[in-house]
Coordinates of C-alpha atoms in Angstrom, one line a residue:
M1 CA -31.2 -29.4 39.6
C2 CA -27.9 -31.0 38.4
G3 CA -24.7 -29.9 40.0
I4 CA -21.5 -29.2 38.1
V5 CA -17.9 -28.8 39.3
G6 CA -14.8 -28.5 37.1
A7 CA -11.2 -27.8 37.9
V8 CA -7.9 -27.3 36.1
S9 CA -4.8 -26.9 38.3
S10 CA -1.1 -27.5 38.8
K11 CA -2.1 -30.0 41.5
N12 CA -4.3 -33.0 41.9
I13 CA -8.0 -31.9 41.7
I14 CA -9.9 -35.1 42.4
D15 CA -10.5 -34.1 46.0
V16 CA -11.8 -30.7 44.8
L17 CA -14.2 -32.3 42.5
L18 CA -15.6 -34.8 45.0
K19 CA -15.9 -32.3 47.8
G20 CA -17.5 -29.8 45.4
I21 CA -20.3 -32.1 44.3
S22 CA -20.8 -33.2 47.9
Q23 CA -21.6 -29.5 48.7
L24 CA -24.1 -29.6 45.8
E25 CA -26.0 -32.7 47.1
Y26 CA -28.7 -30.4 48.3
R27 CA -29.7 -29.7 44.7
G28 CA -31.1 -33.2 44.4
Y29 CA -29.7 -36.0 42.3
D30 CA -30.0 -39.7 41.3
S31 CA -26.5 -40.4 39.9
T32 CA -23.1 -38.9 40.0
G33 CA -19.7 -39.1 38.2
I34 CA -16.3 -37.7 37.5
A35 CA -14.1 -37.5 34.3
Y36 CA -10.4 -36.7 34.2
V37 CA -7.4 -36.9 31.9
A38 CA -4.7 -39.3 33.0
G39 CA -1.8 -40.3 30.8
K40 CA -3.3 -38.6 27.7
K41 CA -6.4 -40.7 28.1
L42 CA -9.9 -39.6 29.2
K43 CA -11.2 -41.7 32.1
R44 CA -14.3 -41.6 34.3
E45 CA -16.1 -43.1 37.2
R46 CA -19.9 -43.1 37.5
S47 CA -22.4 -44.3 40.1
T48 CA -26.1 -44.3 40.8
G49 CA -25.3 -44.1 44.5
R50 CA -24.5 -41.1 46.7
V51 CA -21.3 -39.0 46.3
A52 CA -19.8 -40.9 49.2
K53 CA -19.9 -44.1 47.1
L54 CA -18.1 -42.3 44.2
T55 CA -15.6 -40.9 46.7
A56 CA -14.8 -44.4 48.0
I57 CA -14.2 -45.6 44.4
A58 CA -11.8 -42.8 43.7
E59 CA -9.9 -43.3 47.0
K60 CA -9.6 -47.0 46.3
K61 CA -8.2 -46.3 42.8
Q62 CA -6.0 -43.5 44.1
I63 CA -6.9 -41.3 41.1
N64 CA -4.6 -38.4 40.4
A65 CA -5.3 -35.7 37.8
T66 CA -4.8 -32.0 37.2
I67 CA -8.0 -31.5 35.2
G68 CA -11.5 -32.9 35.5
L69 CA -15.2 -32.6 35.7
A70 CA -17.8 -33.8 38.3
H71 CA -21.5 -34.0 38.1
T72 CA -24.6 -34.9 40.1
R73 CA -27.5 -35.7 37.8
W74 CA -31.2 -35.3 38.3
A75 CA -32.9 -37.3 35.6
T76 CA -34.7 -35.6 32.8
H77 CA -34.0 -37.5 29.6
G78 CA -33.6 -41.1 30.5
V79 CA -34.1 -43.1 33.7
P80 CA -31.6 -42.9 36.5
S81 CA -28.8 -45.4 35.5
E82 CA -25.1 -45.5 35.2
A83 CA -25.4 -45.4 31.4
N84 CA -27.3 -42.1 31.7
A85 CA -25.1 -40.7 34.4
H86 CA -22.7 -37.8 33.5
P87 CA -20.0 -37.2 32.4
H88 CA -20.8 -38.4 28.9
F89 CA -18.0 -39.2 26.4
S90 CA -17.5 -39.0 22.7
V91 CA -14.6 -41.2 21.7
K92 CA -13.5 -41.7 18.1
K93 CA -10.2 -41.8 16.2
G94 CA -8.0 -41.0 19.2
L95 CA -10.0 -37.9 20.1
D96 CA -11.8 -38.2 23.5
I97 CA -14.1 -35.5 24.8
A98 CA -16.2 -35.4 28.0
I99 CA -19.1 -33.3 28.9
V100 CA -21.1 -32.4 32.1
H101 CA -24.4 -30.6 31.6
N102 CA -27.2 -29.0 33.5
G103 CA -30.3 -28.1 31.5
I104 CA -32.3 -29.4 28.5
V105 CA -31.5 -29.2 24.8
E106 CA -34.9 -28.9 23.2
N107 CA -33.8 -29.7 19.6
H108 CA -31.8 -32.8 20.6
D109 CA -33.9 -35.2 18.4
A110 CA -32.9 -33.3 15.2
L111 CA -29.2 -33.0 16.3
R112 CA -29.2 -36.7 17.3
Q113 CA -30.2 -37.7 13.8
Q114 CA -27.4 -35.5 12.3
M115 CA -24.8 -37.1 14.6
K116 CA -26.0 -40.6 13.7
E117 CA -25.6 -39.7 10.0
K118 CA -22.0 -38.8 10.8
G119 CA -21.5 -42.2 12.3
Y120 CA -21.7 -41.5 16.0
Q121 CA -23.0 -44.2 18.3
F122 CA -25.2 -43.4 21.3
T123 CA -25.0 -45.3 24.6
S124 CA -27.5 -43.3 26.7
Q125 CA -31.0 -41.9 26.5
T126 CA -29.8 -38.3 27.3
D127 CA -29.9 -35.1 25.3
T128 CA -26.5 -34.4 26.7
E129 CA -24.8 -37.1 24.7
V130 CA -25.9 -35.3 21.6
M131 CA -24.0 -32.2 22.7
V132 CA -20.7 -34.0 23.2
H133 CA -20.9 -35.8 19.9
H134 CA -21.7 -32.4 18.2
V135 CA -18.6 -30.8 19.7
H136 CA -16.5 -33.8 18.8
S137 CA -17.6 -33.6 15.2
L138 CA -16.4 -30.0 15.0
V139 CA -13.1 -30.6 16.8
S140 CA -12.5 -33.4 14.2
T141 CA -12.6 -30.8 11.5
G142 CA -9.5 -29.1 13.1
L143 CA -11.2 -26.6 15.5
H144 CA -9.9 -26.2 19.0
L145 CA -12.3 -27.3 21.8
F146 CA -13.1 -23.6 22.7
E147 CA -13.9 -22.8 19.1
A148 CA -16.0 -26.0 18.7
V149 CA -18.1 -25.2 21.7
Q150 CA -18.7 -21.6 20.5
K151 CA -19.9 -22.9 17.1
A152 CA -22.0 -25.8 18.5
S153 CA -23.7 -23.7 21.1
L154 CA -25.2 -21.5 18.5
Q155 CA -27.3 -24.5 17.4
W156 CA -28.4 -25.7 20.9
E157 CA -31.9 -24.6 21.7
G158 CA -33.0 -24.6 25.3
A159 CA -31.0 -24.1 28.5
F160 CA -27.6 -25.3 29.4
A161 CA -24.6 -25.0 31.6
V162 CA -21.8 -27.2 30.3
G163 CA -18.2 -28.1 30.9
F164 CA -15.9 -29.9 28.4
I165 CA -12.5 -31.5 28.6
S166 CA -10.5 -33.3 26.0
N167 CA -7.5 -35.7 25.9
Q168 CA -6.0 -33.6 23.0
E169 CA -6.0 -30.4 25.1
P170 CA -5.3 -31.9 28.5
D171 CA -4.8 -28.6 30.3
I172 CA -7.9 -26.7 29.0
L173 CA -11.4 -26.7 30.4
V174 CA -14.2 -25.1 28.3
A175 CA -17.5 -24.0 29.8
A176 CA -20.6 -22.2 28.6
R177 CA -23.9 -21.1 30.0
K178 CA -27.3 -20.2 28.6
G179 CA -30.3 -20.2 31.0
S180 CA -28.7 -22.4 33.6
P181 CA -26.5 -21.2 36.4
L182 CA -22.7 -21.4 36.1
L183 CA -19.9 -19.5 37.7
L184 CA -16.1 -19.4 37.8
G185 CA -13.8 -19.7 40.8
L186 CA -10.4 -18.0 40.5
G187 CA -7.5 -19.5 42.4
K188 CA -3.7 -19.5 42.5
K189 CA -2.4 -21.7 39.6
E190 CA -5.9 -23.2 39.4
N191 CA -9.3 -22.2 38.2
F192 CA -12.8 -23.7 38.6
I193 CA -16.3 -23.9 37.3
A194 CA -19.4 -24.7 39.5
S195 CA -23.1 -24.5 39.6
D196 CA -23.0 -22.8 43.0
A197 CA -20.3 -20.9 45.0
S198 CA -20.8 -23.3 47.9
A199 CA -19.1 -26.0 45.8
L200 CA -15.8 -24.1 46.1
I201 CA -15.8 -23.3 49.8
G202 CA -12.3 -23.7 51.2
R203 CA -10.7 -23.5 47.7
T204 CA -11.4 -19.9 46.6
R205 CA -13.6 -17.0 47.4
Q206 CA -13.0 -15.1 44.1
I207 CA -16.1 -15.8 42.1
V208 CA -17.1 -14.7 38.6
Y209 CA -20.8 -14.9 37.8
L210 CA -21.1 -15.6 34.0
E211 CA -23.6 -13.7 31.9
E212 CA -26.1 -15.3 29.6
G213 CA -24.3 -16.7 26.5
D214 CA -20.8 -16.5 27.9
I215 CA -18.3 -19.1 26.8
V216 CA -15.1 -19.6 28.8
R217 CA -11.6 -21.1 28.2
L218 CA -9.8 -22.0 31.5
S219 CA -6.3 -23.2 32.1
A220 CA -4.5 -23.3 35.5
L221 CA -3.0 -19.9 34.8
S222 CA -5.6 -18.1 32.6
V223 CA -9.2 -17.3 32.0
E224 CA -10.7 -16.2 28.7
V225 CA -14.4 -15.2 28.3
V226 CA -16.3 -14.4 25.2
N227 CA -19.9 -13.2 25.2
A228 CA -22.9 -14.4 23.2
K229 CA -21.7 -12.3 20.2
G230 CA -18.3 -13.9 20.3
Q231 CA -16.6 -10.8 21.7
A232 CA -13.8 -11.0 24.3
V233 CA -15.1 -9.6 27.6
K234 CA -13.8 -9.1 31.2
R235 CA -16.1 -10.3 33.9
K236 CA -15.5 -8.7 37.3
P237 CA -14.9 -11.1 40.2
T238 CA -16.7 -10.7 43.5
L239 CA -15.7 -11.9 46.9
S240 CA -17.9 -14.7 48.1
Q241 CA -19.2 -14.2 51.7
L242 CA -19.7 -18.0 52.2
G243 CA -17.7 -19.5 55.0
A244 CA -17.3 -23.2 55.7
E245 CA -19.6 -22.9 58.8
A246 CA -22.5 -21.9 56.6
T247 CA -22.8 -25.4 55.1
Q248 CA -21.9 -27.4 58.3
L249 CA -24.6 -29.1 60.3
G250 CA -23.3 -28.3 63.7
P251 CA -25.5 -29.8 66.5
Y252 CA -28.5 -30.5 64.2
R253 CA -29.5 -33.8 62.7
H254 CA -30.5 -32.4 59.3
Y255 CA -30.1 -29.2 57.4
M256 CA -33.8 -28.6 57.4
Q257 CA -33.8 -28.6 61.2
K258 CA -30.8 -26.3 61.2
E259 CA -32.5 -23.9 58.8
I260 CA -35.7 -23.9 60.7
F261 CA -33.8 -22.7 63.8
E262 CA -31.7 -20.3 61.8
Q263 CA -34.8 -18.3 60.9
P264 CA -34.6 -15.7 63.7
G265 CA -31.0 -14.8 62.6
A266 CA -32.0 -14.9 58.9
L267 CA -34.8 -12.5 59.6
A268 CA -32.6 -10.2 61.6
N269 CA -30.0 -10.1 58.7
T270 CA -32.7 -9.5 56.1
L271 CA -34.3 -6.6 58.1
E272 CA -31.1 -5.1 59.4
N273 CA -31.0 -2.2 56.9
V274 CA -34.7 -1.6 57.3
V275 CA -35.0 -1.3 61.0
S276 CA -31.7 0.5 61.5
R277 CA -32.9 3.4 59.3
G278 CA -35.9 4.1 61.6
S279 CA -38.0 5.0 58.5
L280 CA -39.0 3.4 55.3
T281 CA -37.5 4.5 52.0
P282 CA -37.9 3.2 48.4
R283 CA -34.1 3.1 48.1
L284 CA -34.2 -0.2 50.0
F285 CA -35.1 -1.7 46.6
G286 CA -32.5 0.2 44.5
P287 CA -31.6 3.7 43.5
Q288 CA -34.3 3.9 40.8
A289 CA -37.0 2.6 43.1
G290 CA -38.5 6.0 44.2
K291 CA -39.2 6.9 40.6
I292 CA -40.6 3.5 39.6
L293 CA -42.7 2.7 42.8
N294 CA -44.3 6.1 43.1
K295 CA -46.7 5.4 40.2
I296 CA -47.7 1.8 40.8
N297 CA -51.4 0.9 40.7
N298 CA -51.3 -2.7 39.7
I299 CA -48.9 -5.5 40.7
V300 CA -48.3 -9.0 39.2
I301 CA -46.4 -11.4 41.4
I302 CA -44.8 -14.4 39.7
A303 CA -43.2 -17.4 41.5
C304 CA -43.2 -21.2 41.9
G305 CA -43.8 -23.5 44.8
T306 CA -43.0 -22.1 48.2
S307 CA -42.2 -18.7 46.7
Y308 CA -45.7 -18.7 45.1
H309 CA -47.2 -19.1 48.6
A310 CA -45.2 -16.1 49.8
G311 CA -46.6 -14.1 46.9
M312 CA -50.2 -15.2 47.9
V313 CA -49.6 -13.9 51.4
A314 CA -48.3 -10.6 49.9
R315 CA -51.5 -10.1 47.9
Y316 CA -53.5 -9.9 51.1
W317 CA -51.1 -7.4 52.6
M318 CA -50.7 -5.4 49.4
E319 CA -54.4 -4.9 48.9
S320 CA -55.3 -4.2 52.5
L321 CA -52.4 -2.0 53.5
A322 CA -51.3 -0.4 50.2
G323 CA -54.6 -0.5 48.4
I324 CA -53.0 -1.8 45.2
S325 CA -54.7 -4.4 43.0
T326 CA -52.5 -7.5 43.0
S327 CA -52.5 -10.8 41.2
V328 CA -50.3 -13.9 41.8
E329 CA -49.2 -16.1 39.0
I330 CA -47.7 -19.6 38.9
A331 CA -44.6 -19.0 36.7
S332 CA -44.9 -22.2 34.7
E333 CA -48.5 -21.2 33.7
Y334 CA -48.1 -17.5 33.2
R335 CA -46.3 -17.4 29.9
Y336 CA -48.3 -20.2 28.3
R337 CA -51.6 -18.4 28.3
Q338 CA -52.4 -15.0 26.8
P339 CA -52.4 -12.6 29.8
V340 CA -53.6 -9.0 29.2
A341 CA -50.5 -7.0 29.9
D342 CA -50.7 -3.8 31.8
K343 CA -47.5 -2.1 30.7
E344 CA -47.5 0.1 33.8
A345 CA -47.8 -2.8 36.3
L346 CA -45.0 -3.7 38.6
V347 CA -43.9 -7.4 38.0
I348 CA -42.5 -8.9 41.2
T349 CA -40.6 -12.2 40.8
I350 CA -39.6 -14.3 43.9
S351 CA -37.0 -17.1 44.0
Q352 CA -34.6 -18.4 46.6
S353 CA -31.9 -19.2 44.1
G354 CA -32.6 -16.6 41.4
E355 CA -32.1 -19.3 38.8
T356 CA -35.5 -20.9 38.8
A357 CA -36.1 -21.5 35.1
D358 CA -39.9 -21.1 35.0
T359 CA -39.7 -17.8 37.0
L360 CA -36.9 -16.4 34.8
A361 CA -38.8 -17.3 31.6
A362 CA -42.0 -15.7 32.9
L363 CA -40.1 -12.5 33.7
K364 CA -38.6 -12.4 30.2
F365 CA -42.1 -13.0 28.8
A366 CA -43.5 -10.1 30.8
Q367 CA -40.7 -7.9 29.6
S368 CA -41.4 -9.0 26.0
M369 CA -44.9 -7.7 26.4
G370 CA -43.6 -4.3 27.2
I371 CA -43.6 -4.4 31.0
K372 CA -40.5 -2.5 32.2
K373 CA -41.1 -2.1 35.9
T374 CA -39.6 -5.3 37.5
L375 CA -38.5 -6.2 41.0
S376 CA -37.0 -9.4 42.2
I377 CA -36.9 -10.8 45.8
C378 CA -34.0 -13.2 46.0
N379 CA -31.4 -14.8 48.3
V380 CA -28.5 -14.8 45.8
P381 CA -27.1 -11.4 44.9
E382 CA -25.5 -12.3 41.5
S383 CA -28.3 -14.5 40.3
A384 CA -29.8 -14.3 36.8
L385 CA -33.1 -13.1 38.3
V386 CA -31.5 -10.1 40.1
R387 CA -29.5 -9.2 37.0
Q388 CA -32.7 -9.3 34.8
S389 CA -34.7 -7.0 37.1
K390 CA -34.7 -3.3 37.4
L391 CA -35.1 -3.4 41.2
H392 CA -34.3 -6.0 43.8
F393 CA -34.3 -6.9 47.5
L394 CA -31.9 -9.5 48.9
T395 CA -33.3 -11.7 51.6
R396 CA -29.9 -12.6 53.2
A397 CA -31.1 -15.9 54.5
G398 CA -27.7 -17.5 53.9
P399 CA -27.2 -20.9 52.1
E400 CA -30.4 -23.1 52.2
I401 CA -29.3 -26.7 51.8
G402 CA -32.5 -28.6 52.6
V403 CA -34.7 -29.1 49.5
A404 CA -37.8 -28.2 51.5
S405 CA -37.6 -24.4 51.8
T406 CA -37.9 -22.8 55.3
K407 CA -35.8 -19.8 56.1
A408 CA -36.0 -18.7 52.4
F409 CA -39.8 -18.5 52.8
T410 CA -40.0 -16.5 56.0
T411 CA -37.3 -14.0 54.8
Q412 CA -39.3 -13.7 51.5
L413 CA -42.3 -12.8 53.5
A414 CA -40.4 -10.2 55.5
A415 CA -39.0 -8.6 52.3
L416 CA -42.5 -8.5 50.8
F417 CA -43.9 -6.9 53.9
V418 CA -41.3 -4.2 53.7
L419 CA -42.2 -3.6 50.1
V420 CA -45.9 -3.3 51.1
L421 CA -45.1 -0.7 53.7
V422 CA -43.0 1.3 51.3
L423 CA -45.8 1.3 48.8
A424 CA -48.4 2.1 51.4
K425 CA -46.2 5.1 52.5
L426 CA -45.9 6.3 49.0
K427 CA -49.7 6.0 48.6
K428 CA -50.1 8.1 51.8
R429 CA -52.0 5.2 53.4
L430 CA -49.5 4.8 56.2
T431 CA -49.3 7.4 59.0
A432 CA -46.1 8.2 60.8
T433 CA -47.4 6.5 63.9
Q434 CA -48.3 3.3 62.0
E435 CA -44.9 3.4 60.3
K436 CA -43.1 3.5 63.7
E437 CA -45.3 0.8 65.2
L438 CA -44.8 -1.6 62.2
L439 CA -41.0 -1.0 62.2
M440 CA -41.0 -1.9 65.9
A441 CA -42.9 -5.1 65.1
L442 CA -40.3 -6.0 62.4
R443 CA -37.5 -5.3 64.9
H444 CA -39.2 -7.6 67.4
L445 CA -39.9 -10.3 64.8
P446 CA -36.7 -12.4 65.3
R447 CA -37.3 -12.6 69.1
A448 CA -41.0 -13.6 68.5
M449 CA -39.8 -16.4 66.2
E450 CA -37.5 -17.7 68.9
S451 CA -40.5 -18.0 71.2
V452 CA -42.4 -19.9 68.6
L453 CA -39.5 -22.3 68.1
A454 CA -39.8 -23.3 71.7
V455 CA -43.0 -25.3 70.9
E456 CA -40.9 -28.0 69.1
P457 CA -41.2 -30.6 71.9
Q458 CA -45.0 -30.4 71.7
V459 CA -45.0 -30.6 67.9
A460 CA -42.7 -33.6 68.1
Q461 CA -45.3 -35.3 70.3
W462 CA -48.1 -34.6 67.8
A463 CA -45.9 -36.0 65.0
K464 CA -46.4 -39.5 66.4
T465 CA -50.1 -39.4 65.5
F466 CA -49.1 -38.8 61.9
K467 CA -46.6 -41.5 61.4
N468 CA -49.0 -44.1 60.0
K469 CA -51.4 -41.7 58.3
N470 CA -51.6 -41.5 54.5
H471 CA -53.6 -38.2 54.1
A472 CA -54.0 -34.9 55.9
L473 CA -56.0 -31.7 55.4
F474 CA -54.7 -28.2 56.3
L475 CA -57.1 -25.3 56.9
G476 CA -56.6 -21.6 57.1
R477 CA -58.6 -18.4 56.4
G478 CA -57.7 -15.1 54.9
V479 CA -54.0 -14.4 54.9
H480 CA -53.4 -17.7 56.7
Y481 CA -54.8 -19.8 53.9
P482 CA -51.5 -19.6 51.9
I483 CA -49.8 -20.6 55.2
A484 CA -52.0 -23.7 55.3
M485 CA -50.9 -24.4 51.7
E486 CA -47.3 -24.1 52.7
G487 CA -47.8 -26.4 55.6
A488 CA -49.4 -29.0 53.3
L489 CA -46.5 -28.7 50.8
K490 CA -43.9 -29.2 53.5
L491 CA -45.6 -32.4 54.8
K492 CA -46.0 -33.9 51.4
E493 CA -42.4 -33.0 50.3
I494 CA -40.5 -34.7 53.0
S495 CA -42.9 -37.3 54.7
Y496 CA -44.6 -38.4 51.4
I497 CA -48.0 -38.1 53.2
H498 CA -50.6 -36.8 50.7
A499 CA -51.6 -33.4 52.1
E500 CA -54.0 -30.7 50.8
A501 CA -54.8 -27.3 52.0
Y502 CA -58.2 -25.5 51.8
A503 CA -59.6 -22.1 52.7
A504 CA -61.6 -23.3 55.7
G505 CA -64.8 -21.8 54.3
E506 CA -64.5 -24.2 51.5
L507 CA -64.9 -27.3 53.7
K508 CA -68.6 -27.6 53.1
H509 CA -68.1 -27.3 49.4
G510 CA -66.4 -30.7 49.0
P511 CA -63.5 -31.6 51.3
L512 CA -65.8 -32.3 54.3
A513 CA -66.6 -35.6 52.5
L514 CA -63.1 -36.8 53.3
V515 CA -63.2 -36.1 57.0
D516 CA -63.2 -39.1 59.3
A517 CA -61.2 -40.5 62.2
D518 CA -58.3 -41.4 59.9
M519 CA -58.0 -37.9 58.3
P520 CA -56.1 -35.5 60.6
V521 CA -57.0 -31.9 60.1
I522 CA -54.4 -29.2 60.9
A523 CA -55.7 -25.7 61.4
V524 CA -54.0 -22.3 61.6
A525 CA -56.0 -20.2 64.1
P526 CA -54.8 -16.7 64.8
Q527 CA -56.7 -14.2 67.0
D528 CA -58.0 -12.2 64.0
E529 CA -61.3 -11.0 62.6
L530 CA -62.0 -14.4 61.0
L531 CA -61.5 -16.5 64.1
E532 CA -65.1 -17.0 64.9
K533 CA -65.8 -18.2 61.4
L534 CA -62.9 -20.6 61.6
K535 CA -64.3 -22.0 64.9
S536 CA -67.5 -22.8 63.0
N537 CA -65.4 -24.7 60.4
L538 CA -63.6 -26.6 63.1
Q539 CA -67.0 -27.6 64.6
E540 CA -67.9 -29.0 61.2
V541 CA -64.8 -31.3 61.4
Q542 CA -65.6 -32.5 64.9
A543 CA -69.2 -33.2 64.0
R544 CA -67.9 -35.7 61.4
G545 CA -65.5 -37.5 63.8
G546 CA -62.4 -35.7 62.6
Q547 CA -59.3 -35.2 64.7
L548 CA -58.1 -31.6 64.9
F549 CA -54.6 -30.3 65.4
V550 CA -54.8 -26.5 65.9
F551 CA -52.0 -24.0 66.1
A552 CA -53.6 -21.0 67.8
D553 CA -52.8 -17.6 69.2
R554 CA -53.2 -17.1 73.0
N555 CA -56.7 -16.1 74.2
T556 CA -58.5 -17.8 71.3
Q557 CA -60.4 -20.1 73.8
L558 CA -59.5 -23.1 71.6
K559 CA -58.9 -25.8 74.2
T560 CA -57.5 -29.3 74.0
S561 CA -60.1 -32.1 74.0
D562 CA -60.6 -35.7 72.9
Q563 CA -61.1 -34.5 69.3
Q564 CA -58.9 -31.4 69.3
K565 CA -55.3 -30.9 70.2
T566 CA -54.2 -27.3 70.6
I567 CA -50.8 -25.5 70.8
A568 CA -50.9 -21.9 71.8
L569 CA -48.1 -19.8 70.3
L570 CA -48.0 -16.1 71.1
D571 CA -50.3 -13.1 71.3
H572 CA -51.6 -12.2 67.9
A573 CA -48.8 -10.6 65.8
G574 CA -51.1 -8.7 63.5
Y575 CA -49.9 -8.4 60.0
L576 CA -46.8 -10.4 60.8
S577 CA -48.8 -13.4 62.1
P578 CA -48.3 -15.6 58.9
I579 CA -44.5 -15.4 59.3
L580 CA -44.8 -16.9 62.8
H581 CA -47.6 -19.4 62.2
V582 CA -45.7 -21.2 59.4
V583 CA -42.9 -22.2 61.8
P584 CA -44.8 -25.0 63.7
L585 CA -46.0 -26.3 60.4
Q586 CA -42.4 -26.6 59.3
L587 CA -41.6 -28.4 62.6
L588 CA -44.5 -30.8 62.2
A589 CA -43.4 -31.8 58.7
Y590 CA -39.8 -32.3 59.9
H591 CA -40.7 -34.5 62.9
V592 CA -43.2 -36.6 60.9
A593 CA -40.6 -37.2 58.3
L594 CA -38.1 -38.1 61.0
L595 CA -40.4 -40.7 62.4
K596 CA -41.1 -42.1 58.9
G597 CA -37.4 -42.4 58.2
T598 CA -37.4 -40.5 54.9
D599 CA -34.5 -38.6 53.5
V600 CA -35.4 -35.2 55.1
D601 CA -32.9 -33.0 53.3
K602 CA -33.1 -34.8 49.9
P603 CA -36.6 -36.0 49.4
R604 CA -37.2 -38.3 46.4
N605 CA -37.8 -36.9 43.0
L606 CA -37.2 -33.3 44.1
A607 CA -34.4 -30.9 43.5
K608 CA -33.5 -27.7 45.3
S609 CA -32.9 -25.4 42.4
V610 CA -35.2 -26.2 39.5
T611 CA -33.2 -24.9 36.5
V612 CA -35.2 -26.6 33.7
E613 CA -38.8 -26.4 32.8

């Protein structure tokens, strides 16, 4: 969601702030701003345009400051406008305080009334302005900024990552986190806060991941951290592996295109430790994994969006290969009903960022019901989800900048398949020969994906048919039904074409009424045991005058005709087929969006990392 960067230094930090939030543009935003102390006065610049517009303003004014905050806002409370843009100020009696905030304060109405009674005037519709007035009211009683944030945060309900600066302490930056991601960057005579390590590329690689409830006091030369209990603590820094090249476009037009073509490498990195061993071991998921996984008879997978689709694919694998009953839950729904908890179940959470608010809350809810066996599949090693789980597997996809997830999805699938194989082996449902064959298939997977990527020119030609369409149907059967769902999600996310996915056998139960010459139907057609049934479903589409676009394996005998266009991919990849069949669906969405002229990497109304409910 919102992106935060803060800096305090012995040098001018305006460039750091602006470059930092430009690296966080992928998170999605509708306004942006910076605040800084200059001449003992708190000043700011805000804009409803892109970061480039704010940068132009700052360059024109030649702003110079050694402390400041920057923010990209994705609207929650209040419409996108300059008045609602961060940073927000509280200015009264010579005391000026600025705040940037990612999250939602759920009790803001009650706090707003308290602040109004104290004489504070509100200029925005945001919950964030309540927080800065609250801190201002406490500093006005004689507390230092650090002490005021500590005290105020005890009354804030909800999720927040916040940064504060004040004209009365012009060399101090205070930050706090609860539920929303925030980290520290440690430099030489300068220190930073940020929502994501990518914001600090080129400035520092020494990163401190804050724990839940931490509050921090930063100067250019020092860092003080207290935990949720107010106790002074030391947080160990880690060395960020991010390099500048990881967030550069290179020869690609968009990050989404780049990330689609990075998938072979991302898969190779994710599977390196698996295939190099030559055999499967529970220790791939952590030192305690052997003890925990050996007694699993029930699995609950919890995720959102694209990660939910990965979980749906895993259910087919888990039940057919490992013989373990598996359910897949939408995170935002799971904790708001009354699920019957199996305390011996394994709860698997999936998230690219590891900071997805709904998924984190669902995990904590499961743990509150007495479920102790938890495993996270995630792309960020120090994320909250990884720290909250007993076991984990890192997907090693590298930074994913495009809002529409691609390489995160395929690496999640690869990680889930490894877990399925480990569990199948523990259940003695996997012979030594099968283990060897499936490990060979995983080793070959990156090369197979490179071959699938070669169909891009054909997919780009198909995209021309979709440019002026308003609706599309996606069909799949069995384990490829969730792949059809993922294809529909990608198309709607970045082209804004309304797209729906159905299990192909459901056509005659309703969706067939929608089929006509103006409704393109995209089908995933692997050479598996359900192919003949799928062919019957495709005939139903043709009989109603529908236009078919079929991604097939070789030897399916699905030919191109007036009503049916077909692209043949590879020979059937068996269990790994879903990982390959999703790639042309990603390419189709990308090229349709390209023709429609939408903002491919930053589609409207969406954010990359959804850190609020």
